Amino acid sequence: MNTGNCNNKLKILKGRNIIINNSIKEASVLVRNGIICGIKEYNYEPTEEFDLLISKELSENKDIVIMGGLVDSHVHVNEPGRTEWEGFVCATSAAAAGGVTTIIDMPLNSSPVTTSLDSLNKKIEAMKDKLRVDVGLLGGIVPGNSNEIKRMVLEGGVVGFKSFLVHSGIDEFPHVQETDIQEAMEIMKSLAVEEGGRDVVMMFHAEIGEPIEKATAKLIEENADPRKYNTFLQSRPREAENIAINMILELSKKNNVRTHIVHLSSSDILDTLDNAIHKEKIPITAETTFHYLYFVSEKVPDGETLYKCCPPVREEENKELLWQALQRGTINIIVSDHSPCTLELKLVEEGDFMKAWGGISSLQLGLPIIWTEAKKRDIPIHNLSKWMSDEPARLVGLNDRKGSIKIGRDADFVVWNPKEEFVVDQDKLMVKNKHSPYHQQRLFGIIYETILRGDSIFKKDQERITKVTGQRLIQTKIHTNPTYPKPFLPTIELLNSLDEPEFFNCIHLLFEAAPPLATRLYAKKPFRSYQELINEAESIIGSLGDEDKIVVINAHPRIGLNPAEIKKTSSISFREQGLENEKIDERVIEIYSTLKTLNEQYEKQFGFKFVEFVNGRSKEQIIPVLRERLNNSKDQELKTGLKAMTDISNARLSKLIQQ
Ligand SMILES: NC(=O)NC(NC(N)=O)C(=O)[O-]
Ligand SMILES: [Zn+2]
Ligand SMILES: [Zn+2]
């Protein structure tokens, strides 16, 4: 993957309090080409030349904490289109200043909304040369656009989808009904199976309209004061969320499709959700937001419409239940739901909560907001890395590269001092519209530096972010299963860091599924290069007994097997045998049946499959080779077959390494 700074020079990040694997310790984190490639003791001194990633002073400061860059999976950037509300330059600058190295952009309130491949491409165009941090994009699912879903994933690289179950606030992004969701889930299911295991989540704004309309009508009848926050709060009853979430639960269970509840506010539903997640194992997750964990409805002043968002900030008791749900794992993600707009739309003069735009601006402040509340509850600091980096990255299938500090992931870090207090000055925020309900709040946690893929992009008191090194993120399937459309291997550092099953998935791309080989290779990690890995494979194969050698050879599909069969087991072989564009006619059928007969004869004679490095030759050209090899001895054939295997691996290597 293009990391921007591919000079191969070693960089080291040293710190006295680094959050790694849910614990905090002093360490040296090694970085090469923007990727974390090692974790050593604090005093580690490499033999080769290296650069320190942060100053000695920060490295030695015992108050400084370092963790993986934050991943905010719920941000409304609103570009193209509503760039007077926000935009990629301001939003990604604010993210960088807030220690957020990845944001996931919502499919609204940009204009056009991102509900087709065409509008997605317009957004991708609008991002060019603006990104200060990495950005993943969500597609939108609205009534009638199900034909766009697959294209937005496979051609557009969206990392998930978002829908509303209630009016979204803008007419061009209509909300869906249950039937629309079911139709979309059918497509998600086929994506998960047919297209190489693409697994993209469906996220939902889970409120339904009916209880809201009823409550609002009653409030109007009672002539309730729209300047009172309580009027707005009563107009968005918890029941609207509870019913919506139950519907999503049922659909997720029925279709076994991954779903996610965004900005959950109603604590009523937490036990149902916990049971669904932990007992029924329904593939559903839920996030909550900074404001539901920080503010309480009882303290929102009359007319202060900056506090308005949907669902609403609820009561103190509700807030405490959300904090407990986080610690119980019912809610696993905390996000900003950064939904800015122009000041005019917030109607701050009138102070009319019922008419003002719903949305709160907080993208740059998440870490101190959440830490200020977490420390009151003696919540360990490493939980923030889980809730604000690892889990959101996993939600959108980017956790192979993003999340907490782990060998193989991008070298994204936030360097901060949780002991230092400051007062929020909204005028210093880097977002476009600076009004925020957090203005003048006293928070703990000052960010000293933000690092994106091994490169410092923000230092404390910096007023503008000048580096434009952010990239658009798409899911990279490192443990690609063979039928994945465009399989490729991860960097060797990432491969070395993989657990056994993921390691095997990658190795199978080189040697097909050969356990005796893959297990021994896994035991030989780490490798300095793939060439070293293939050389190691050759010596392992040479050391195997005949029985294991035969297992390794038999992992390859037969040449001349019918194409549909091969595609199911190995899209690599499928392509290598030129089956992708093959027209099946009389002559081809004749060739297949000849090969089938010869394969059967070969296997009967030697007891294992015929393996040949096709190397672009046609099946017809392989027939005389196979006939000729029938005249050899078993030992000779075993050697020739295994040699063909490593020739295939070397040829694949050049094609599979991602440029
Ligand atoms: N169109 C919006 O930006 N809506 C957002 N507004 C909020 N949360 O008040 C949201 O996430 O629903
Ligand atoms: Zn929403
Ligand atoms: Zn939102």
XYZ file of C-alpha atoms in Angstrom, residues 22-606:
585
model
C -5.051 -2.982 26.274
C -2.205 -2.237 28.640
C 0.078 0.721 29.157
C 3.865 0.369 29.192
C 7.094 2.079 28.253
C 8.313 0.892 24.866
C 9.984 1.662 21.554
C 7.673 1.283 18.566
C 9.554 0.623 15.310
C 8.217 2.101 12.069
C 9.293 1.582 8.495
C 7.554 2.985 5.419
C 4.652 4.173 7.509
C 3.932 0.759 9.033
C 4.552 -0.471 12.580
C 7.122 -3.228 12.151
C 8.279 -3.909 15.687
C 7.702 -3.244 19.373
C 10.762 -3.310 21.678
C 11.790 -2.257 25.161
C 12.132 1.473 25.828
C 15.951 1.523 25.719
C 16.160 -0.451 22.490
C 18.983 0.841 20.277
C 19.031 -0.631 16.734
C 22.271 -1.253 14.910
C 21.074 0.662 11.848
C 20.626 4.427 11.570
C 17.188 5.681 12.608
C 15.109 8.807 13.332
C 13.164 9.474 16.518
C 9.494 10.056 15.646
C 8.871 12.510 18.525
C 11.230 14.673 20.579
C 13.383 13.209 23.351
C 11.560 15.514 25.763
C 8.152 14.063 24.900
C 9.583 10.524 24.840
C 10.876 10.911 28.396
C 7.879 12.825 29.797
C 6.181 10.513 32.294
C 2.830 12.306 31.915
C 2.647 11.784 28.159
C 0.468 8.934 26.864
C 0.769 7.546 23.339
C -1.920 5.467 21.638
C -3.071 4.496 18.172
C -4.590 7.337 16.176
C -8.326 7.696 16.779
C -10.820 6.429 14.218
C -14.024 8.471 14.134
C -16.517 6.402 12.152
C -19.329 8.963 12.172
C -18.435 12.295 10.594
C -20.544 14.496 8.321
C -18.025 16.268 6.109
C -20.785 17.553 3.806
C -18.542 18.006 0.725
C -19.191 18.243 -2.185
C -22.188 20.548 -1.976
C -22.756 21.957 1.503
C -19.231 23.275 1.866
C -20.529 26.253 3.793
C -21.375 23.688 6.530
C -17.994 21.875 6.499
C -15.548 20.401 3.996
C -12.618 17.997 3.694
C -9.916 20.596 4.415
C -11.466 21.835 7.660
C -12.845 18.500 8.837
C -9.598 16.585 8.304
C -7.579 19.449 9.801
C -9.758 19.412 12.909
C -9.412 15.630 13.032
C -5.617 15.867 12.921
C -5.608 18.474 15.702
C -7.813 16.136 17.734
C -5.569 13.083 17.368
C -8.008 11.505 14.902
C -6.062 9.918 12.030
C -9.007 8.255 10.303
C -12.510 9.557 9.740
C -15.401 7.782 8.055
C -17.546 10.206 6.103
C -21.317 9.864 6.098
C -23.250 9.808 2.793
C -25.083 12.995 3.805
C -25.202 16.040 4.028
C -23.024 16.302 0.941
C -24.847 17.286 -2.194
C -25.273 15.132 -4.133
C -25.839 12.632 -1.328
C -23.690 9.521 -1.787
C -26.335 7.060 -2.936
C -24.858 5.975 -6.291
C -21.497 5.118 -7.814
C -21.709 8.337 -9.774
C -22.234 10.556 -6.735
C -19.558 8.566 -4.879
C -17.094 9.354 -7.654
C -18.018 13.023 -7.391
C -17.111 12.886 -3.685
C -13.851 11.065 -4.445
C -13.024 13.824 -6.917
C -13.891 16.491 -4.346
C -11.460 14.932 -1.829
C -8.418 15.271 -4.050
C -5.483 17.183 -2.554
C -7.388 18.116 0.597
C -7.005 15.259 3.067
C -4.965 15.840 6.221
C -5.934 12.427 7.609
C -7.177 9.185 6.066
C -10.813 9.041 5.047
C -13.136 6.103 4.408
C -16.479 6.653 2.698
C -19.927 5.241 3.405
C -22.567 4.777 0.779
C -26.183 5.669 1.479
C -29.096 3.271 1.120
C -32.374 4.989 0.307
C -35.594 3.643 -1.228
C -34.962 2.482 -4.804
C -31.147 2.571 -4.981
C -30.444 -1.105 -4.234
C -29.025 -1.504 -7.757
C -26.188 0.827 -6.721
C -25.096 -1.126 -3.644
C -22.738 -3.654 -5.262
C -21.154 -1.052 -7.524
C -20.472 1.274 -4.611
C -18.622 -1.564 -2.856
C -16.800 -3.321 -5.662
C -16.045 -0.362 -7.901
C -16.344 2.522 -5.447
C -14.714 0.973 -2.367
C -17.223 2.153 0.218
C -16.500 0.655 3.632
C -20.120 0.416 4.721
C -23.609 1.805 4.265
C -25.907 4.188 6.201
C -29.670 4.535 6.210
C -32.211 6.510 8.172
C -35.453 5.103 9.550
C -36.822 8.613 10.090
C -36.587 11.885 8.131
C -32.858 12.619 7.883
C -33.148 16.378 8.072
C -32.624 16.794 4.326
C -35.188 15.770 1.712
C -32.683 14.351 -0.783
C -31.807 11.544 1.641
C -35.192 9.892 2.286
C -35.572 7.301 5.013
C -36.082 3.587 4.338
C -38.869 1.187 5.236
C -38.454 -2.410 6.357
C -38.926 -3.658 2.797
C -36.068 -1.503 1.521
C -33.812 -2.861 4.258
C -34.730 -6.462 3.433
C -33.988 -5.862 -0.253
C -30.601 -4.355 0.595
C -29.782 -7.202 2.966
C -30.302 -9.726 0.180
C -27.554 -7.917 -1.723
C -25.286 -7.789 1.340
C -25.647 -11.546 1.686
C -24.569 -12.119 -1.908
C -21.655 -9.704 -1.487
C -20.490 -11.702 1.518
C -20.525 -14.955 -0.459
C -19.948 -14.253 -4.135
C -17.606 -11.301 -4.172
C -14.703 -12.742 -2.264
C -16.227 -12.268 1.150
C -16.817 -8.564 0.990
C -18.246 -7.759 4.395
C -19.650 -4.270 4.614
C -21.764 -3.163 7.525
C -25.208 -1.537 7.334
C -25.480 1.375 9.750
C -28.790 2.872 10.836
C -30.067 6.118 12.296
C -32.508 4.203 14.475
C -35.531 6.331 15.264
C -38.951 5.768 13.686
C -41.259 8.650 12.887
C -44.622 7.647 14.340
C -43.908 8.183 18.092
C -42.129 11.445 17.207
C -45.065 12.746 15.177
C -47.499 11.782 17.955
C -45.425 13.402 20.683
C -44.846 16.525 18.596
C -48.570 16.908 17.838
C -49.349 16.658 21.549
C -46.710 19.264 22.418
C -48.090 21.646 19.806
C -51.583 21.101 21.204
C -50.278 21.898 24.661
C -48.579 24.951 23.198
C -45.291 23.770 24.741
C -42.486 26.363 24.654
C -40.071 25.506 21.774
C -37.303 27.396 23.619
C -37.401 24.847 26.416
C -35.011 21.949 25.808
C -37.521 19.680 27.532
C -40.050 20.364 24.781
C -37.579 19.049 22.199
C -36.642 16.130 24.464
C -40.307 15.087 24.806
C -40.717 15.310 21.018
C -38.084 12.561 20.465
C -39.281 9.828 22.890
C -37.035 6.870 23.657
C -39.785 4.685 22.192
C -38.841 5.983 18.711
C -35.364 4.505 19.170
C -36.533 1.370 20.972
C -38.916 0.327 18.201
C -36.388 1.130 15.473
C -33.601 -0.837 17.143
C -35.853 -3.844 17.680
C -36.691 -3.798 13.980
C -33.009 -3.727 12.991
C -32.259 -6.500 15.466
C -34.893 -8.721 13.892
C -33.723 -8.046 10.355
C -30.089 -8.562 11.283
C -30.953 -11.878 12.930
C -33.189 -13.048 10.065
C -30.610 -12.264 7.376
C -27.425 -12.727 9.408
C -26.205 -9.422 7.998
C -23.881 -7.186 10.004
C -25.706 -4.074 11.283
C -24.759 -1.113 13.455
C -26.855 1.359 15.441
C -25.393 4.849 15.165
C -25.568 7.430 17.976
C -27.623 5.350 20.387
C -29.191 7.553 23.047
C -32.063 5.578 24.632
C -30.856 3.463 27.555
C -34.204 1.596 27.549
C -32.971 -0.724 24.811
C -29.615 -1.656 26.371
C -30.670 -4.958 27.951
C -32.361 -6.105 24.735
C -29.267 -5.125 22.795
C -26.944 -6.850 25.260
C -28.923 -10.056 25.037
C -28.930 -9.892 21.226
C -25.179 -9.339 21.046
C -23.905 -11.627 23.780
C -26.538 -14.384 24.009
C -28.188 -14.590 20.593
C -24.930 -13.629 18.831
C -26.813 -11.412 16.384
C -24.236 -9.527 14.272
C -25.158 -6.090 15.570
C -23.103 -3.369 17.275
C -23.921 0.062 18.652
C -22.117 3.338 19.132
C -22.879 6.327 21.267
C -21.530 9.838 20.983
C -19.446 12.335 22.912
C -22.470 14.465 23.709
C -24.621 11.678 25.170
C -21.708 10.796 27.463
C -20.918 14.362 28.492
C -24.085 16.543 28.572
C -27.378 15.956 30.424
C -30.775 17.300 29.383
C -31.426 18.745 32.837
C -28.601 21.242 32.298
C -29.274 22.436 28.735
C -30.134 26.125 29.023
C -33.331 27.475 27.414
C -32.833 28.475 23.792
C -29.327 26.978 23.525
C -30.005 25.221 20.219
C -26.321 24.323 19.771
C -27.181 21.340 21.992
C -29.801 20.070 19.543
C -29.142 16.739 17.880
C -31.274 13.722 16.972
C -31.750 11.544 18.912
C -31.540 14.053 21.764
C -29.140 14.352 24.699
C -31.157 12.715 27.456
C -31.298 12.731 31.239
C -28.440 12.236 33.732
C -29.726 8.777 34.644
C -29.681 7.818 30.955
C -26.090 9.075 30.603
C -24.893 6.874 33.475
C -26.568 3.826 31.898
C -24.749 4.546 28.628
C -21.423 4.640 30.504
C -22.254 1.317 32.144
C -23.218 -0.150 28.766
C -19.813 0.840 27.379
C -18.042 -0.902 30.235
C -20.247 -3.970 29.768
C -19.537 -4.106 26.030
C -23.153 -3.553 24.969
C -21.985 -0.372 23.288
C -18.490 -0.766 21.837
C -17.803 2.466 19.976
C -17.715 6.183 20.817
C -17.884 8.693 17.956
C -18.461 12.388 17.383
C -21.428 12.306 15.001
C -19.840 15.586 13.935
C -22.801 17.174 12.139
C -22.052 20.868 11.627
C -24.070 23.498 9.779
C -23.992 27.257 9.404
C -24.827 29.297 12.517
C -27.953 30.655 10.842
C -29.489 27.191 10.684
C -29.074 26.787 14.446
C -31.476 29.730 14.994
C -29.501 30.808 18.037
C -31.408 34.132 18.225
C -34.884 32.554 18.274
C -33.626 29.614 20.304
C -36.353 27.429 18.790
C -35.302 23.818 19.453
C -38.086 22.486 17.279
C -36.988 24.342 14.151
C -33.199 24.508 14.541
C -30.889 22.147 12.622
C -30.070 18.966 14.545
C -26.366 18.332 14.779
C -23.447 19.044 17.120
C -19.892 19.980 16.148
C -17.209 18.180 18.191
C -14.770 16.341 15.880
C -11.626 17.922 17.349
C -12.568 17.449 21.011
C -13.467 13.787 21.428
C -10.403 12.589 23.302
C -10.550 15.235 26.078
C -14.366 15.079 26.278
C -14.402 11.327 26.818
C -11.297 11.250 29.012
C -12.725 13.985 31.280
C -15.805 11.844 31.909
C -13.969 8.491 31.953
C -11.473 9.583 34.621
C -14.379 10.555 36.906
C -15.470 6.922 36.714
C -11.975 5.454 37.157
C -12.192 3.909 33.714
C -8.738 2.710 32.567
C -7.294 4.917 29.853
C -6.683 1.969 27.493
C -10.454 1.540 27.144
C -10.452 4.741 25.105
C -8.161 3.082 22.568
C -10.602 0.213 22.233
C -13.737 2.385 21.995
C -12.281 5.157 19.830
C -9.764 3.312 17.618
C -9.962 -0.480 17.502
C -13.696 -0.997 17.452
C -14.603 1.715 14.927
C -11.800 0.439 12.667
C -13.176 -3.101 12.948
C -16.710 -1.834 12.250
C -15.689 -0.697 8.770
C -13.293 -3.550 8.006
C -10.156 -1.432 8.311
C -8.745 -3.030 11.456
C -5.978 -4.708 9.523
C -4.496 -1.256 9.059
C -6.140 1.050 11.596
C -6.802 0.885 15.308
C -4.604 0.571 18.376
C -0.845 0.072 18.147
C -0.134 -3.345 16.548
C 2.660 -4.646 14.349
C 1.593 -4.460 10.722
C -0.853 -1.591 11.135
C -0.332 1.942 9.846
C 1.914 3.971 12.135
C -0.849 6.331 13.272
C -0.380 7.782 16.783
C -1.785 10.413 19.092
C 0.620 11.820 21.701
C -1.229 13.529 24.545
C -1.165 14.543 28.205
C -4.269 13.328 30.055
C -3.281 15.217 33.203
C -3.343 18.674 31.622
C -6.576 20.683 31.797
C -7.709 23.363 29.328
C -10.755 25.483 28.572
C -12.331 24.971 25.147
C -12.119 28.062 22.971
C -14.363 27.376 19.989
C -12.662 30.122 17.982
C -9.481 28.054 17.997
C -11.181 24.984 16.510
C -10.189 24.140 12.928
C -13.703 23.246 11.738
C -15.472 25.638 9.380
C -18.376 26.593 11.666
C -16.856 26.972 15.085
C -19.965 27.261 17.265
C -20.067 24.316 19.654
C -21.866 23.560 22.936
C -18.442 22.551 24.284
C -17.244 26.187 24.191
C -15.809 27.225 27.599
C -15.998 23.673 28.971
C -13.001 22.643 31.164
C -11.576 19.392 29.831
C -8.626 17.119 30.684
C -6.333 15.968 27.876
C -4.125 18.100 25.658
C -2.888 16.719 22.353
C 0.819 17.300 21.771
C 1.322 15.537 18.452
C -0.530 13.526 15.851
C 1.305 11.134 13.542
C -0.141 9.698 10.346
C 1.605 6.669 8.856
C 4.907 7.558 10.499
C 4.772 11.250 9.638
C 4.054 14.054 12.140
C 1.062 16.051 10.891
C 0.146 18.134 13.930
C 2.032 19.623 16.890
C 0.432 21.384 19.895
C -0.506 25.051 19.264
C -0.108 24.604 15.504
C -2.865 26.710 13.939
C -3.125 25.117 10.523
C -2.419 21.670 9.159
C -0.248 22.116 6.100
C 0.595 18.511 5.234
C -1.881 17.024 2.773
C -0.932 13.350 3.078
C -4.296 11.802 3.890
C -5.538 8.983 1.667
C -8.922 7.543 0.834
C -9.259 4.181 2.532
C -10.816 1.069 1.054
C -10.938 -2.331 2.683
C -7.782 -4.320 1.937
C -8.518 -7.981 2.383
C -5.142 -9.097 3.686
C -6.293 -12.630 4.476
C -7.794 -12.883 1.045
C -9.666 -16.044 0.350
C -8.817 -17.486 -3.087
C -12.043 -16.385 -4.775
C -11.512 -12.727 -3.880
C -11.565 -10.771 -7.184
C -8.187 -9.129 -6.920
C -6.183 -11.054 -4.320
C -2.953 -9.517 -3.157
C -0.491 -10.141 -0.382
C 0.069 -7.743 2.515
C 3.455 -6.218 3.249
C 5.865 -8.691 4.784
C 5.667 -6.804 8.100
C 1.915 -7.240 8.139
C 2.188 -10.887 7.135
C 4.596 -11.486 10.019
C 2.088 -9.996 12.416
C -0.884 -12.118 11.338
C -2.444 -14.806 13.467
C -2.267 -18.349 12.132
C -5.603 -18.466 10.226
C -4.959 -15.138 8.533
C -1.361 -16.137 7.787
C -2.593 -19.334 6.154
C -5.105 -17.445 4.016
C -2.279 -15.359 2.602
C 0.142 -18.275 2.163
C -2.545 -20.221 0.326
C -2.325 -17.556 -2.352
C 1.258 -18.646 -2.984
C 1.086 -22.377 -2.320
C -2.651 -23.121 -2.367
C -4.002 -24.792 0.765
C -1.126 -27.008 1.901
C -1.246 -27.428 5.709
C 2.065 -29.332 6.263
C 3.884 -26.485 4.507
C 1.875 -23.553 5.922
C 2.173 -24.762 9.530
C 5.935 -25.069 9.283
C 6.254 -21.710 7.547
C 4.183 -20.055 10.268
C 6.607 -21.436 12.829
C 9.505 -19.833 10.955
C 8.133 -16.258 11.141
C 9.243 -13.480 10.909
C 10.510 -13.284 7.343
C 12.504 -10.346 6.016
C 10.972 -10.729 2.549
C 8.625 -12.929 0.556
C 11.605 -14.275 -1.380
C 13.078 -15.462 1.907
C 9.711 -17.047 2.686
C 9.611 -18.916 -0.641
C 13.213 -20.095 -0.200
C 12.253 -21.317 3.259
C 9.269 -23.103 1.727
C 11.537 -24.895 -0.718
C 13.760 -26.173 2.059
C 10.755 -27.232 4.140
C 9.286 -29.123 1.168
C 12.658 -30.828 0.648
C 12.632 -31.949 4.266
C 9.107 -33.396 4.193
C 8.417 -37.104 4.061
C 6.801 -38.381 0.856
C 3.392 -38.480 2.486
C 3.463 -34.772 3.367
C 4.994 -33.944 0.004
C 1.960 -35.537 -1.609
C -0.392 -33.534 0.617
C 1.368 -30.364 -0.486
C 1.175 -31.268 -4.167
C -2.463 -32.318 -3.944
C -3.420 -28.873 -2.678
C -3.243 -27.600 -6.248
C -6.419 -27.885 -8.364
C -6.250 -30.211 -11.346
C -5.467 -28.620 -14.689
C -8.482 -28.997 -16.970
C -11.027 -29.258 -14.185
C -14.232 -27.548 -15.220
C -13.932 -23.757 -14.788
C -16.761 -23.265 -12.276
C -15.123 -25.804 -9.974
C -11.742 -24.088 -10.139
C -13.128 -20.589 -9.586
C -14.754 -21.747 -6.350
C -11.498 -22.992 -4.934
C -8.883 -20.742 -6.430
C -9.420 -17.594 -8.431
C -5.644 -17.475 -8.876
C -5.520 -20.805 -10.702
C -8.716 -19.790 -12.479
C -6.896 -16.816 -13.961
C -3.577 -18.646 -14.445
C -5.335 -21.255 -16.541
C -6.808 -18.471 -18.641
C -10.338 -19.513 -17.706
C -11.580 -15.980 -17.147
C -12.444 -15.279 -20.766
C -12.718 -18.803 -22.084
C -15.496 -19.575 -24.568
C -16.690 -23.153 -24.158
C -17.080 -24.787 -27.636
C -16.783 -28.326 -29.134
C -12.988 -28.169 -29.339
C -12.639 -26.909 -25.743
C -14.928 -29.668 -24.487
C -12.726 -32.192 -26.331
C -9.615 -30.759 -24.673
C -11.239 -30.907 -21.221
C -12.203 -34.520 -21.600
C -8.708 -35.470 -22.826
C -7.142 -33.705 -19.859
C -9.652 -35.341 -17.508
C -8.693 -38.807 -18.799
C -4.957 -38.080 -18.650
C -5.244 -36.627 -15.099
C -7.055 -39.763 -13.964
C -4.387 -41.934 -15.564
C -1.578 -39.869 -13.970
C -3.099 -40.007 -10.493
C -3.771 -43.734 -10.776
C -0.146 -44.280 -11.823
C 1.630 -42.013 -9.295
